[in-house]
Coordinates of C-alpha atoms in Angstrom, one line a residue:
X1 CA -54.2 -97.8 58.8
X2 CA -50.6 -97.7 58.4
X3 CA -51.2 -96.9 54.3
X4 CA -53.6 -93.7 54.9
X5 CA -51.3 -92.5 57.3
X6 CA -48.7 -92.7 54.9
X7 CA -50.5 -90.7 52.4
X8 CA -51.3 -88.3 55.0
X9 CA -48.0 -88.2 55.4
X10 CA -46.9 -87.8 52.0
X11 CA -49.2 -85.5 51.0
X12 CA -48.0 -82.6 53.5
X13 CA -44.2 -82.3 51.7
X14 CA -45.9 -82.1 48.4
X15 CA -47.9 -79.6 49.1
X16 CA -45.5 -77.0 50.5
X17 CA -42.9 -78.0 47.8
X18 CA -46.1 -76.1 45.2
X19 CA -46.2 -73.0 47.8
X20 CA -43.0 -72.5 47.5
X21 CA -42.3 -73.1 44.1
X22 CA -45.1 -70.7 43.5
X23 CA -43.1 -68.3 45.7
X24 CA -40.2 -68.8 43.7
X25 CA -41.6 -68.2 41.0
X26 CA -43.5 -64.7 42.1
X27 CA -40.1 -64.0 43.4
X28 CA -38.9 -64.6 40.3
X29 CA -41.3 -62.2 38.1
X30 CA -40.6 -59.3 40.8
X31 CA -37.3 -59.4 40.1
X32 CA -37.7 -59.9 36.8
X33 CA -39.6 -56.7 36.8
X34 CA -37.0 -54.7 39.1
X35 CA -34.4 -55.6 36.7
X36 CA -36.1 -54.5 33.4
X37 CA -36.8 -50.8 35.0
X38 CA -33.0 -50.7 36.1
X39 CA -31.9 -51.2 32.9
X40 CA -34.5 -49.4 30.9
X41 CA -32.4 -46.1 29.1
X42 CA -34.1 -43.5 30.9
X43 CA -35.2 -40.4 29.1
X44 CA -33.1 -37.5 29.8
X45 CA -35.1 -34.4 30.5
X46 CA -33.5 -30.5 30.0
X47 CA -34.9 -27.9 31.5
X48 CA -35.8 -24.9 29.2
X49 CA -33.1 -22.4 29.0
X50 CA -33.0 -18.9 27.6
X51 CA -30.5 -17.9 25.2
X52 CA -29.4 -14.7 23.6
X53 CA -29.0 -14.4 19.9
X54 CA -25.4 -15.2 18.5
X55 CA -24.4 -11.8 17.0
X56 CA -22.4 -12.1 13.2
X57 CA -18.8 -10.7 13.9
X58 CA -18.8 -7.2 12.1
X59 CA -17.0 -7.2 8.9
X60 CA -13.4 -5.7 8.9
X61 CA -13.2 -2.3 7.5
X62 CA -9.6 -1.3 5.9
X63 CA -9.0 2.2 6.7
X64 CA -8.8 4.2 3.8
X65 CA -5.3 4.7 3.1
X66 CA -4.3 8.6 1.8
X67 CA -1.5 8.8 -0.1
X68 CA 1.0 11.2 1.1
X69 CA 1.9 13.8 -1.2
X70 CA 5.1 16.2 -1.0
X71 CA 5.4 19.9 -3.3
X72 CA 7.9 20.1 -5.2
X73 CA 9.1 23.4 -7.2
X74 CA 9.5 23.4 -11.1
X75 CA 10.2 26.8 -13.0
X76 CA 7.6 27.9 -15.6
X77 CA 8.2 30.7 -18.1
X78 CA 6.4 33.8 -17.9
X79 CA 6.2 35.6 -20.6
X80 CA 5.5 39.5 -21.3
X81 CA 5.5 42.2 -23.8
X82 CA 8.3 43.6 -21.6
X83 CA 10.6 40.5 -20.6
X84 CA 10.5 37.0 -20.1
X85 CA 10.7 35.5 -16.2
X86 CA 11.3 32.3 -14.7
X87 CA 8.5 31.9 -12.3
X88 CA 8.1 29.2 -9.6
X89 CA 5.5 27.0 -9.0
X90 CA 3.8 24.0 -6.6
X91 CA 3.4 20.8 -7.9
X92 CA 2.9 17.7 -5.6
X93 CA 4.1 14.4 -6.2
X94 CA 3.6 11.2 -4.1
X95 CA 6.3 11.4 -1.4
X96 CA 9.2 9.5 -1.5
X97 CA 11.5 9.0 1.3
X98 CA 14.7 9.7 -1.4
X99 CA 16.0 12.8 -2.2
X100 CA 16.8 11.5 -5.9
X101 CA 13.6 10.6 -6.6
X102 CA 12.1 13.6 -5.8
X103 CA 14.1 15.2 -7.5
X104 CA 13.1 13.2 -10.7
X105 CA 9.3 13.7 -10.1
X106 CA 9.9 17.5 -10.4
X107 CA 12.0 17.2 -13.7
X108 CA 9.7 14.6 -14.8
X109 CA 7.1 17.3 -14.1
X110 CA 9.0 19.6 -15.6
X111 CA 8.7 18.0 -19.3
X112 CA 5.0 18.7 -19.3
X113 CA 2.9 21.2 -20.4
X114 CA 2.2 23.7 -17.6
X115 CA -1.4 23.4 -16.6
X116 CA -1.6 27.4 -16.1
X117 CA -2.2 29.2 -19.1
X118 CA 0.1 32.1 -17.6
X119 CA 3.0 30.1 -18.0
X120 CA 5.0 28.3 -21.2
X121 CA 7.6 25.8 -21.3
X122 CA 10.8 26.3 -23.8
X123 CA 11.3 22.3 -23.1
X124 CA 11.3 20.7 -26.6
X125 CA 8.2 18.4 -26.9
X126 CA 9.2 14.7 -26.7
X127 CA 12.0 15.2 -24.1
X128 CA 12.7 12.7 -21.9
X129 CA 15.3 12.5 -18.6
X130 CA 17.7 9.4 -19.3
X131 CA 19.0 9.7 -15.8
X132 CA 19.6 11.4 -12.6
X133 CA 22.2 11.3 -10.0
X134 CA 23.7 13.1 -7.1
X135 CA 27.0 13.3 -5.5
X136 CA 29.4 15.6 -4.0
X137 CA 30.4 16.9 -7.5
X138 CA 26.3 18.0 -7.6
X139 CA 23.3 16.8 -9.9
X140 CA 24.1 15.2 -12.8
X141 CA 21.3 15.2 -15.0
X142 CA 21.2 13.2 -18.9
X143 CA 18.5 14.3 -21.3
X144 CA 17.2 12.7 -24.6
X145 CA 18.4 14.2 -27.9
X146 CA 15.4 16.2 -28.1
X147 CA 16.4 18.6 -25.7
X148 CA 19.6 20.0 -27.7
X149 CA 17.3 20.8 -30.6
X150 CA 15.6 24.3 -31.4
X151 CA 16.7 27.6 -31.9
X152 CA 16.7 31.5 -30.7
X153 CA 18.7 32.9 -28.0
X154 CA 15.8 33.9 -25.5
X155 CA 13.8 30.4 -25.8
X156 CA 17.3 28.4 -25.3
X157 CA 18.5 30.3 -22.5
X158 CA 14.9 29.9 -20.9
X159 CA 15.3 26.2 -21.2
X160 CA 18.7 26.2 -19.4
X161 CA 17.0 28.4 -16.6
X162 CA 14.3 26.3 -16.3
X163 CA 16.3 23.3 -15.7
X164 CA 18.8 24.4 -13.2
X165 CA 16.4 26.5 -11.1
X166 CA 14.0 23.3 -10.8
X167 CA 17.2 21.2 -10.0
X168 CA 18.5 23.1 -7.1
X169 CA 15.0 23.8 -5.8
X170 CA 16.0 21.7 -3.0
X171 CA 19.6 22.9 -2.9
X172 CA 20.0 26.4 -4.2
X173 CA 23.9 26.0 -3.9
X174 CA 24.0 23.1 -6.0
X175 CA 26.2 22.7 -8.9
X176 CA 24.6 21.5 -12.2
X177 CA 26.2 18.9 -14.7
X178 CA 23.7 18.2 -18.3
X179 CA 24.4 15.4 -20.8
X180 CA 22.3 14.7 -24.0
X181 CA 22.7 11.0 -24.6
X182 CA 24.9 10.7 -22.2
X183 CA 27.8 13.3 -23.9
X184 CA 28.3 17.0 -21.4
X185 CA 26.4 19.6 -23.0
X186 CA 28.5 21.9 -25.1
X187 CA 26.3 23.8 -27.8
X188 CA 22.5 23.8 -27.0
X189 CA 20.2 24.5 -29.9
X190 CA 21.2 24.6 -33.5
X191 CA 23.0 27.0 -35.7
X192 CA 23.7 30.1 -33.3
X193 CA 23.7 28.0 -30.6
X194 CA 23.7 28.6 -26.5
X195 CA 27.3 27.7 -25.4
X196 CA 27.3 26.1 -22.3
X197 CA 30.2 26.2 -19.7
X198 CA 29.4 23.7 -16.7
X199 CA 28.8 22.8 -14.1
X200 CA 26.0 25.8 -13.9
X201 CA 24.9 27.5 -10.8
X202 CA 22.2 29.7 -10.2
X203 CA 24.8 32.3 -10.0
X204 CA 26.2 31.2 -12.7
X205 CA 23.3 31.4 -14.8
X206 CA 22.3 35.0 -13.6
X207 CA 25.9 36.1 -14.4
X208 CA 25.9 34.7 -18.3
X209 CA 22.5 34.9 -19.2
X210 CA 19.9 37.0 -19.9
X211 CA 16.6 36.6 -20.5

């Protein structure tokens, strides 16, 4: 009697000990399962958006830059059956903030061949300006050796005028000093020559020469 109770006995601990072990282990799984879904990367979701086309920065246009020009006045040779005339005329130059230079650009001018077919040049071909300078003496101007050449009173005395008149274009009242090669101007031309007593004026000029 005392043996089958004991089993009886006995038999109740075991069998909760498997319930609960079962429940452990159900427990177990569950949070098993919790644990996988917490840590489980979850998938990020964007909502559509709408956006407006990135517009290409416009290219950088450099404004056209104009030079700026400046007229200048050189003194042409007219030349008629009746008399010979110096004659004024426009020529522009890129502008240049000294008076010097400007100054060159019209004798530089000067040495060409006038574009006009009304006027001539008595300016020996070939003649070059060494060198320019102003003070409070006036312009002092130094021409290549090509300048002193030629002959004839008329074409000699039109070179002087041309000269002087186109270096006081800015200053009418200036005074006038001309080297060739760097010596003062004494005799221009060959032969019967054009003295020259300087400096020379405009009113000088008009007072000792005739064209």
């Amino acid at each position: 009697m005392s043996s089958r109770e004991d089993r009886q006995n006995n038999s109740f601990p075991l069998g909760l000990m498997a319930s609960i072990a079962i429940a452990l282990l159900g427990i177990g799984a569950m949070v098993g399962w919790w644990s996988s879904r917490q840590l489980a990367p979850k998938s990020a979701t964007f909502a559509p958006t709408s956006r407006e086309p990135i517009a290409s920065p416009s290219p950088q246009i450099s404004p056209t830059v104009i030079p700026k020009t400046k007229t200048l006045t050189v003194y042409w040779l007219k030349v008629t059956p009746e008399k010979t005339t110096l004659s004024p005329a426009p020529v522009a130059v890129q502008k240049d903030t000294s008076k010097d230079r400007n100054l060159e650009l019209a004798l530089i001018a000067l040495l060409e061949i006038p574009n006009n077919p009304d006027y001539s040049t008595a300016l020996p071909p070939g003649t070059k300006l060494l060198g320019l300078k102003t003070d409070k003496e006036g312009i002092h101007l130094n021409f290549s050796g090509e300048f002193a050449q030629g002959e004839g009173p008329n074409g000699l005395m039109g070179r002087l005028g041309q000269v002087v008149y186109t270096a006081t274009s800015q200053d009418p009242q200036a005074k006038v000093w001309i080297n060739v090669e760097g010596k003062p101007l004494e005799l221009l031309g060959q032969g019967d020559g054009l003295m020259v007593d300087q400096p020379i004026t405009r009113k000088s000029f008009q007072e000792n020469y005739q064209l």
